[in-house]
PDB file of C-alpha atoms in Angstrom:
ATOM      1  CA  UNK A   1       0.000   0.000   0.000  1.00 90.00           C
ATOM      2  CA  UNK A   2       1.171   3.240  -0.961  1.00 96.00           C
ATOM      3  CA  UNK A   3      -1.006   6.129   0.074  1.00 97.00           C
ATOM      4  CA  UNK A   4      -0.951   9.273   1.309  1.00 98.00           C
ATOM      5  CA  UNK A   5      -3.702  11.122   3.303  1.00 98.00           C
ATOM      6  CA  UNK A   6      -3.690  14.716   3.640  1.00 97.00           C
ATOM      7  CA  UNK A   7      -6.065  18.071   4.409  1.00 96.00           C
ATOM      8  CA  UNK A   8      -5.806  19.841   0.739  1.00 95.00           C
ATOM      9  CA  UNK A   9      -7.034  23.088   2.580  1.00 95.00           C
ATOM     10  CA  UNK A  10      -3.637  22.558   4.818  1.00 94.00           C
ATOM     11  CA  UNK A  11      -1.049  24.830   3.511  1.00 96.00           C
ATOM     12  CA  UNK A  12       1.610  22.384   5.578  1.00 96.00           C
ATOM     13  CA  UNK A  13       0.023  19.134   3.787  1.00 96.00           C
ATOM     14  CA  UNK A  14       0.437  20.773   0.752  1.00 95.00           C
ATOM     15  CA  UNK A  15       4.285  22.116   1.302  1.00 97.00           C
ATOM     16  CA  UNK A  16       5.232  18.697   2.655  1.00 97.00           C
ATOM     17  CA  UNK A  17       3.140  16.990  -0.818  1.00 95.00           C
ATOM     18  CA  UNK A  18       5.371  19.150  -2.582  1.00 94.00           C
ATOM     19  CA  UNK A  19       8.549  18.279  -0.936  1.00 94.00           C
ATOM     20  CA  UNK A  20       7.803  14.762  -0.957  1.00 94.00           C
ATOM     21  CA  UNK A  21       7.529  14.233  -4.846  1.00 91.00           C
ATOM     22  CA  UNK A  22       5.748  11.416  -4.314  1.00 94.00           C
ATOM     23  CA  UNK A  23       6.124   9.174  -6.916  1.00 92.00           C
ATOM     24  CA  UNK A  24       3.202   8.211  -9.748  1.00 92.00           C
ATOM     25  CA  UNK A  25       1.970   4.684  -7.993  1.00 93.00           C
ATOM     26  CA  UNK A  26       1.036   6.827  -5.053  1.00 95.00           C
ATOM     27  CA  UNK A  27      -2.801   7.132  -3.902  1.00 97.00           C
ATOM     28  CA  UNK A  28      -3.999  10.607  -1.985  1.00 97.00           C
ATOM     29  CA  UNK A  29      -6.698  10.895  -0.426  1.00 97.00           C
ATOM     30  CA  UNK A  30      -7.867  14.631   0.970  1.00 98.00           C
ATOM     31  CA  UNK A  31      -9.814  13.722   3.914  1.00 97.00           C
ATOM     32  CA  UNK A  32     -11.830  16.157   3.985  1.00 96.00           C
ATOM     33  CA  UNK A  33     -13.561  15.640   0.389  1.00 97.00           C
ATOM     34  CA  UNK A  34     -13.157  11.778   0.729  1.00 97.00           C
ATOM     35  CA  UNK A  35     -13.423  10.705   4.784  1.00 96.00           C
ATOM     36  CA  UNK A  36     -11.710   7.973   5.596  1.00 97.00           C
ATOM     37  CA  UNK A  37     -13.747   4.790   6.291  1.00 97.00           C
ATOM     38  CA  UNK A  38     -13.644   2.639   9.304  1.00 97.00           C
ATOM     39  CA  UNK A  39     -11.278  -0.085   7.310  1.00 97.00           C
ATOM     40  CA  UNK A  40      -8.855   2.532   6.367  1.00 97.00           C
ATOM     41  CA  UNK A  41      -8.530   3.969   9.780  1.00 98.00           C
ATOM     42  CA  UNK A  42      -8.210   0.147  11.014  1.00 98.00           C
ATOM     43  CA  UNK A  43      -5.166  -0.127   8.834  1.00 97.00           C
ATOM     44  CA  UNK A  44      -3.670   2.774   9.813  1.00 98.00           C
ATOM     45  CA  UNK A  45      -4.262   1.483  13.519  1.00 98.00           C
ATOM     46  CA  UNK A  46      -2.109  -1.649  12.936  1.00 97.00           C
ATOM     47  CA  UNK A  47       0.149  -0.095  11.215  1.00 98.00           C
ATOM     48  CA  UNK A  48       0.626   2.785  14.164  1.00 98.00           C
ATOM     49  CA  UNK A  49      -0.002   0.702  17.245  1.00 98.00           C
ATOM     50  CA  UNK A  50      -3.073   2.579  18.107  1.00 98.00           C
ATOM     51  CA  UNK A  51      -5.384   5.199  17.465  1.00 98.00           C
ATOM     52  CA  UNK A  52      -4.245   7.717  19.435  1.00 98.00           C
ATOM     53  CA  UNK A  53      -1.275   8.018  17.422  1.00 98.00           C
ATOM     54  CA  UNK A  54      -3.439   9.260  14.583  1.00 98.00           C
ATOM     55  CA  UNK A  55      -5.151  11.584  16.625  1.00 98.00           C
ATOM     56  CA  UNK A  56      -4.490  14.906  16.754  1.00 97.00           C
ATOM     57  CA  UNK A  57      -4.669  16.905  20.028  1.00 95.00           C
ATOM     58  CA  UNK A  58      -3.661  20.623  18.139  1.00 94.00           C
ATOM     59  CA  UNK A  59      -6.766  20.250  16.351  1.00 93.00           C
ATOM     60  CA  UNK A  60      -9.664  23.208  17.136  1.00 93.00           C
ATOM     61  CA  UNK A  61     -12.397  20.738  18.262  1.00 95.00           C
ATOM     62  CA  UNK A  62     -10.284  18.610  20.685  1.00 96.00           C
ATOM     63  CA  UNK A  63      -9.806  22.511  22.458  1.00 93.00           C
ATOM     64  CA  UNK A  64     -13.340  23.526  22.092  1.00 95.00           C
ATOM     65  CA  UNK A  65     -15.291  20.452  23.281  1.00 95.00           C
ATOM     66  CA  UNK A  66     -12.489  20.143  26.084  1.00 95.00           C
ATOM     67  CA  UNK A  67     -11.587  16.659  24.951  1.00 96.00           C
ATOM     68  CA  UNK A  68      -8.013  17.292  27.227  1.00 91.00           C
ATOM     69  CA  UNK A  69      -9.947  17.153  30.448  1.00 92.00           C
ATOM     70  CA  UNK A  70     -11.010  13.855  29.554  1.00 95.00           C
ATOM     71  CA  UNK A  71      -9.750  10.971  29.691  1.00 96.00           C
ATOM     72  CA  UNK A  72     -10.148   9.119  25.822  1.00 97.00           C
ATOM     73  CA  UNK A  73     -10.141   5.591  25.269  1.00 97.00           C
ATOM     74  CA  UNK A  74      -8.449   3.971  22.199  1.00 98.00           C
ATOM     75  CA  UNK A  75     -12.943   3.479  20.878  1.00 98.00           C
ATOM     76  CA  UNK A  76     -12.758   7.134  21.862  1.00 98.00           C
ATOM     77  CA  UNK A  77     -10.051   8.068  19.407  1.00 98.00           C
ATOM     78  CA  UNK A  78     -11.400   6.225  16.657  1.00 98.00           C
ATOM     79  CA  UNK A  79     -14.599   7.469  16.632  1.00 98.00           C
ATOM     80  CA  UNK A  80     -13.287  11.051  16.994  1.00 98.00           C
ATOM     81  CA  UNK A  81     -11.194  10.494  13.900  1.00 98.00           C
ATOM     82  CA  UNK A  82     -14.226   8.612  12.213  1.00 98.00           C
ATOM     83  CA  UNK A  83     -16.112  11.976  12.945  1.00 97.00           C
ATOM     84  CA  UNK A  84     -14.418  14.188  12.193  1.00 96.00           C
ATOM     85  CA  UNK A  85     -11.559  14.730   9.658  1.00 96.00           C
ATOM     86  CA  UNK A  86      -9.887  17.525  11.596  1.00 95.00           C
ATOM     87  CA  UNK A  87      -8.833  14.844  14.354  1.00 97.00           C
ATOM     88  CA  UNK A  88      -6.776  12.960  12.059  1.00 98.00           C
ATOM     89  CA  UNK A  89      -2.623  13.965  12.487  1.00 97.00           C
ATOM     90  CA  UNK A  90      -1.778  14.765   8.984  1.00 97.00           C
ATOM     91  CA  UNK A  91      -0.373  13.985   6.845  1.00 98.00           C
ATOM     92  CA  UNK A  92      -0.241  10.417   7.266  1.00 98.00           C
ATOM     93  CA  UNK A  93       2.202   8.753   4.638  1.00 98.00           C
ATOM     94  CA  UNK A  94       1.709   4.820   4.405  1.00 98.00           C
ATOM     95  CA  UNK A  95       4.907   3.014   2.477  1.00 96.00           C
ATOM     96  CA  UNK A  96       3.835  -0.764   2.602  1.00 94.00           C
ATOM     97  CA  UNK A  97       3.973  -1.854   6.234  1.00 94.00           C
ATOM     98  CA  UNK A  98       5.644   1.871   7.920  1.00 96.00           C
ATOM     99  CA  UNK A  99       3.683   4.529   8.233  1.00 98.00           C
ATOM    100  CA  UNK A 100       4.603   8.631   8.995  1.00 98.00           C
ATOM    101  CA  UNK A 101       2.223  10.351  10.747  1.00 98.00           C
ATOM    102  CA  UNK A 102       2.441  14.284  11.329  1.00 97.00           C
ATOM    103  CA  UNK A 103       4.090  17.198  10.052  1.00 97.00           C
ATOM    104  CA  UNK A 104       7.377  17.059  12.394  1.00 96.00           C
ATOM    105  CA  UNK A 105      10.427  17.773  10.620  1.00 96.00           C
ATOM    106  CA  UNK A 106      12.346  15.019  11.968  1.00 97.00           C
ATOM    107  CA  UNK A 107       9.248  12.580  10.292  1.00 97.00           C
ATOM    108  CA  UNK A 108       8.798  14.276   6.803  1.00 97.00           C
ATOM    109  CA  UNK A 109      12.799  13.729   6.627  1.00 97.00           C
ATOM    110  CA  UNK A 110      12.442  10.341   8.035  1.00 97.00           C
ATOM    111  CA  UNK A 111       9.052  10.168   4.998  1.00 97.00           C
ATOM    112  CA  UNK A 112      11.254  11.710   2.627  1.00 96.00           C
ATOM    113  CA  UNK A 113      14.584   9.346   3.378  1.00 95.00           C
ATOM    114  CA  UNK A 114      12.011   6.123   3.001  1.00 95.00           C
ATOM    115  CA  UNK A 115      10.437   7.145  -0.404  1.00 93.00           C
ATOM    116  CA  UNK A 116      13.772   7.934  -1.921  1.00 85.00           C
ATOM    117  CA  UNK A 117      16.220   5.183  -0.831  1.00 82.00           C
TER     118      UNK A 117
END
């Protein structure tokens, strides 16, 4: 599997897109004119170890419905991000079995080092 699932309204998913060059055989997927489905999000899971990896705590709606005074579950987390695209971390690169997740520099090198080696 070779995807990679971004925000196209995100002016960093679209910088790292560009820096990546990802090559032809890649699928993308904007999230927020194609949601992800419950099997996608599952394969993202095994690949990450869990959901809350894939969540995303910077985004507006975890601030607003105070979702940090709570205390989330890993059902929690996946229903959040089944929601609600804004709670995926993006972007999330998926190279076979490894996966990048977020917008870290030290991960779009690590993205960047994997595609091109």
């Amino acid at each position: 599997m070779k995807k990679f699932y971004y925000l196209s309204t995100c002016d960093t998913c679209k910088r790292i897109l560009s820096e990546l060059d990802l090559p032809e055989d890649f699928a993308k997927q904007d999230i927020k004119t194609e949601p992800i489905t419950a099997a996608d999000l599952e394969a993202l899971r095994e690949r990450a170890g869990s959901y809350e990896a894939l969540f995303s705590k910077r985004a507006r709606l975890y601030k607003e419905r105070g979702l940090k005074n709570q205390t989330l579950s890993e059902p929690d987390y996946q229903n959040l991000i089944l929601e609600h695209y804004t709670f995926l971390k993006r972007p999330v690169t998926v190279l076979g079995d490894r996966i990048f997740i977020g917008n870290a520099a030290k991960t779009v090198a690590a993205t960047q080092e994997a595609l091109h080696s």
